[in-house]
């Protein structure tokens, strides 16, 4: 199927709309997280005699996770610079790095969950743990979706090369990725750091 | 098939972002990640100060990432993205803070009896022999007990149920008033006592019947009692 | 093995009581009829290509109307069942419904009316009319539009699915408050059906909200600044901003309840730290703004209709817009008034009580604005105007009872009484439903190409008003007398039965009103030729949707001319421009099945989650992901119509319409109800005599 030639201003207007629409979607996602944060705030102490966050969390571990995710946000930004300049190899390198860092973050998070479950602290144990697993787990699910999206996009770029529509899609993906790091800032602060206050 | 790449630069030069904001944003984010971490781990601050500090750092990092990674200030007018973000932050505050405020009050009012007893006294719920029988209708007579120069005037008050007693601290020092005696403290209507600052008053509604004593735990000469009848 | 394959599904899930069997049989008959008709007329491909995969907001709008109308009948039948049960069930009689069944009925009634009737009609109207009002050709994302619609349909199927499999719906009230909705107290599948029908259609609504915001903010005609937009577009914009603000809260809350039920978590349970009061808090954070989401487009419709039928510009455009904004803003800060009695205490209650009362202020600004518009106008009492006047009376009654309820001490007496029920029905029926009826009768000529029969329309209106008053004014009285809501039986000594019977009769009169509305449409179709709208502007409108043909061509407007003022069409008429239009190439989006496929997988996944069929849930979710990715591979989503073709189509259209504008068909020459009955009887007699159908 051959695409008709579309006037550039038409494309620009379309991208502007799509970019704005995606931004509004990100706002709705933020609000969904807001509920999860509110629930966490209300239920964090409802441990029913079980261990508190202070007893469970290992801050150095979480700091490492945080730095990994932050770095991946940075590398995604560099990848976007390359994308706007049309340099395919750099795009693959930097987003590939982002992908690996994201995967490492996810791995660390799953390891933390597995440890808790192994020790008998599951989401069924009490309300506090339910809200912990849900808040952090939902963020993890978003990271997973982002990685899936990133992987697909990278395969595409590798096979078909860079073009304007793909760069537009990468822009949305990088928005999503940055936004996930922003949500993590608050998880790091409210869930992990605040447990020790 | 999609449009192939004609020109190495896909995005026009005018819309290019340089490397600088990303590096600056990254470094600043690192700083504002380490600061709260160190504050918590090394216990440099504690309590509400620490809470304020780490939340403050989180907010600052939010702004850093939004400005440097998401380039929020750079869009042309009308700045819909910015407006929607600010609106969302506002709603998030309403959702989170509103929930905390409401649930806190609900917890306070709807919890086990020791907590709710205090609330009942706040709201002047009448008690006879420990059983709650409704609220005091209207306000009764007010009896004033003055605490001055380590003396109590009057020593003894006779009151009716639903009257009020005002403890008036006429001295220069803060006083503490506890119910019962030094040897045998008790609670009255859910309250164990109250701290009264200099030249301030505290009002208690007499919702429970019986004779009850009060004392200042620091200074033995300050004590007295009141009797509440129906 | 069976449990792995089928989860909780087994033969018990099939219908085995009379109501479930009746429901299942009805759906099967309905489905069979549709299949038979389509096959006989060989229209499957047509249906698929022209309607089901269409991304044209006009077609999607009509599909929303059809589904919402069907659900209106379904929800209305629920209402009649409730009225009848309560009229009968006094003293020794216990009516004809078991308590559990009664609870499922009022739960379904609430969900259907709010989510599937009101939202459906509103989305239909916004889809059809807003692009026309801002001189756009489509919404910003045709894909999201069709996806949103099919997710809504998936929700509709889900909320009716229990007849066929499961035989139970939620018996918890329309918002399924915890812990009643938790596994401990509602172990069956009813609440799960509830969760997923709302979750899927809620996500569809959120996507629609994003789409409409994108469209209104980014696709207006050149020159149409925000302050020149028509009032319906403003109402829709505010409503959609509220949608994207609060529907995510619903999504999250439903998700948490699902986690409690499916994974044994403890958010809202009675043990291990759960806090059921948090559920009430969260669900009403969504629930209150939801009713304003429904009513703001209705306010927009009324502004349009009042201005048009008073033949006058809306009095003070600015204050109307600011008032709508004020209503939206305050709506987000009042939710606790739904649970004053839960125990948050005087401080919290008084804050929310005051905030609730404050909403009355911008609302009154709107109402007085409309009245001011009517003042010194030359009013035409067409059916849309009658619906507006009905709204003024009934909505004001509802609003005043709302302010009464906003006072916490008063609410402690009236909470969950019939007074509350009367209040919200007055506001929702008087505001939202009458707004929808007003909008449909106003824009029907634009959508169908011919106007509606005025005489039968007025009869229908009067049935609604009389029926409503007869049904709901006694309800206010009963509420103050102490009758609680949702009673399936009450003591004869209360003396309430006569009032309940009166309410039931009122309900029957409303049903007559609905029947007359159906008759109105049929009668209009019969007299289609006479009622045809040839100019595209039968009411002498003030806004741009009237500047194109009725119904509009698929590209809406041949040319997108800039706009310079509010009430853009009135301005154009004043200037009397007859410039030769400059045709350009038009880009239109292609139809796509992506919406249906993704919604189908979403339905499969939800169904699987209801019945705990884990492998099927994974298949469903994987399907959604695969379809979404496949869709992003597809770059060929638009096609171009060259300017020359547009020119041809426009000139052909001008040839087809009669040269001179016809005389405005007089209302008193419209068919009356008695004429209609005579026609139907005559037709029936002919059929009986000659045993064949006559075509009109």
Short mmCIF file of N, CA and C in Angstrom, two decimals, chain A residues 15 18-19 22-23 26 76 79-81 83-84 95 149 153 157 163-178, chain B residues 10-11 15 22 69-71:
data_model
loop_
_atom_site.label_atom_id
_atom_site.label_comp_id
_atom_site.label_asym_id
_atom_site.label_seq_id
_atom_site.Cartn_x
_atom_site.Cartn_y
_atom_site.Cartn_z
N UNK A 15 0.76 15.61 14.60
CA UNK A 15 1.69 15.25 15.68
C UNK A 15 1.43 16.08 16.91
N UNK A 18 -1.58 14.56 18.54
CA UNK A 18 -1.30 13.26 19.16
C UNK A 18 -0.44 13.45 20.41
N UNK A 19 0.55 14.35 20.29
CA UNK A 19 1.39 14.62 21.45
C UNK A 19 0.58 15.14 22.62
N UNK A 22 -1.62 12.38 24.06
CA UNK A 22 -0.84 11.45 24.87
C UNK A 22 -0.53 12.08 26.22
N UNK A 23 -0.26 13.37 26.21
CA UNK A 23 -0.02 14.08 27.46
C UNK A 23 -1.24 13.99 28.36
N UNK A 26 -1.35 10.72 29.91
CA UNK A 26 -0.40 10.61 31.01
C UNK A 26 -0.98 11.24 32.27
N UNK A 76 17.36 7.64 27.75
CA UNK A 76 16.24 7.78 26.82
C UNK A 76 16.24 9.17 26.21
N UNK A 79 18.83 9.30 23.62
CA UNK A 79 18.33 8.57 22.46
C UNK A 79 17.42 9.44 21.60
N UNK A 80 16.58 10.25 22.26
CA UNK A 80 15.68 11.14 21.52
C UNK A 80 16.45 12.19 20.74
N UNK A 81 17.54 12.69 21.34
CA UNK A 81 18.35 13.66 20.60
C UNK A 81 18.84 13.05 19.30
N UNK A 83 17.50 10.59 17.74
CA UNK A 83 16.36 10.33 16.86
C UNK A 83 16.00 11.58 16.06
N UNK A 84 15.98 12.73 16.75
CA UNK A 84 15.62 13.96 16.03
C UNK A 84 16.66 14.27 14.96
N UNK A 95 18.77 3.80 23.16
CA UNK A 95 17.53 3.17 23.63
C UNK A 95 17.76 1.74 24.06
N UNK A 149 6.96 -1.95 24.59
CA UNK A 149 6.83 -0.94 23.55
C UNK A 149 8.21 -0.62 22.96
N UNK A 153 9.60 -1.19 19.20
CA UNK A 153 10.06 -0.03 18.41
C UNK A 153 11.48 -0.24 17.93
N UNK A 157 12.96 -0.25 14.18
CA UNK A 157 13.96 0.70 13.68
C UNK A 157 15.13 -0.07 13.07
N UNK A 163 12.38 6.72 10.36
CA UNK A 163 11.64 7.67 9.54
C UNK A 163 10.78 8.53 10.45
N UNK A 164 10.16 9.54 9.85
CA UNK A 164 9.45 10.52 10.68
C UNK A 164 8.37 9.90 11.57
N UNK A 165 7.50 9.01 11.04
CA UNK A 165 6.49 8.44 11.93
C UNK A 165 7.10 7.70 13.12
N UNK A 166 8.20 6.97 12.88
CA UNK A 166 8.82 6.24 13.99
C UNK A 166 9.41 7.18 15.02
N UNK A 167 9.99 8.29 14.55
CA UNK A 167 10.54 9.25 15.51
C UNK A 167 9.42 9.82 16.36
N UNK A 168 8.25 10.04 15.74
CA UNK A 168 7.12 10.56 16.51
C UNK A 168 6.72 9.55 17.58
N UNK A 169 6.72 8.26 17.19
CA UNK A 169 6.32 7.26 18.18
C UNK A 169 7.34 7.18 19.32
N UNK A 170 8.63 7.33 18.95
CA UNK A 170 9.67 7.32 19.97
C UNK A 170 9.49 8.49 20.93
N UNK A 171 9.06 9.63 20.39
CA UNK A 171 8.84 10.79 21.26
C UNK A 171 7.80 10.46 22.33
N UNK A 172 6.71 9.82 21.91
CA UNK A 172 5.68 9.46 22.87
C UNK A 172 6.23 8.45 23.89
N UNK A 173 7.00 7.49 23.40
CA UNK A 173 7.56 6.49 24.30
C UNK A 173 8.47 7.14 25.34
N UNK A 174 9.29 8.08 24.88
CA UNK A 174 10.21 8.71 25.83
C UNK A 174 9.44 9.56 26.84
N UNK A 175 8.33 10.18 26.39
CA UNK A 175 7.46 10.89 27.34
C UNK A 175 7.01 9.94 28.43
N UNK A 176 6.52 8.77 27.99
CA UNK A 176 6.02 7.74 28.90
C UNK A 176 7.11 7.33 29.86
N UNK A 177 8.31 7.12 29.34
CA UNK A 177 9.41 6.64 30.18
C UNK A 177 9.81 7.69 31.22
N UNK A 178 9.91 8.94 30.80
CA UNK A 178 10.24 10.02 31.75
C UNK A 178 9.19 10.10 32.83
N UNK B 10 15.59 14.74 10.91
CA UNK B 10 14.15 14.51 10.76
C UNK B 10 13.35 15.69 11.28
N UNK B 11 13.85 16.24 12.36
CA UNK B 11 13.13 17.36 12.96
C UNK B 11 13.84 18.64 12.57
N UNK B 15 13.51 23.15 16.18
CA UNK B 15 12.90 22.46 17.31
C UNK B 15 13.89 21.60 18.08
N UNK B 22 19.48 17.89 29.37
CA UNK B 22 19.47 16.52 29.86
C UNK B 22 20.56 16.30 30.91
N UNK B 69 13.68 17.23 31.42
CA UNK B 69 13.47 16.05 30.59
C UNK B 69 12.24 16.18 29.72
N UNK B 70 11.18 16.79 30.25
CA UNK B 70 9.95 16.90 29.49
C UNK B 70 9.81 18.24 28.77
N UNK B 71 10.78 19.12 28.96
CA UNK B 71 10.83 20.40 28.25
C UNK B 71 9.53 21.16 28.35
#
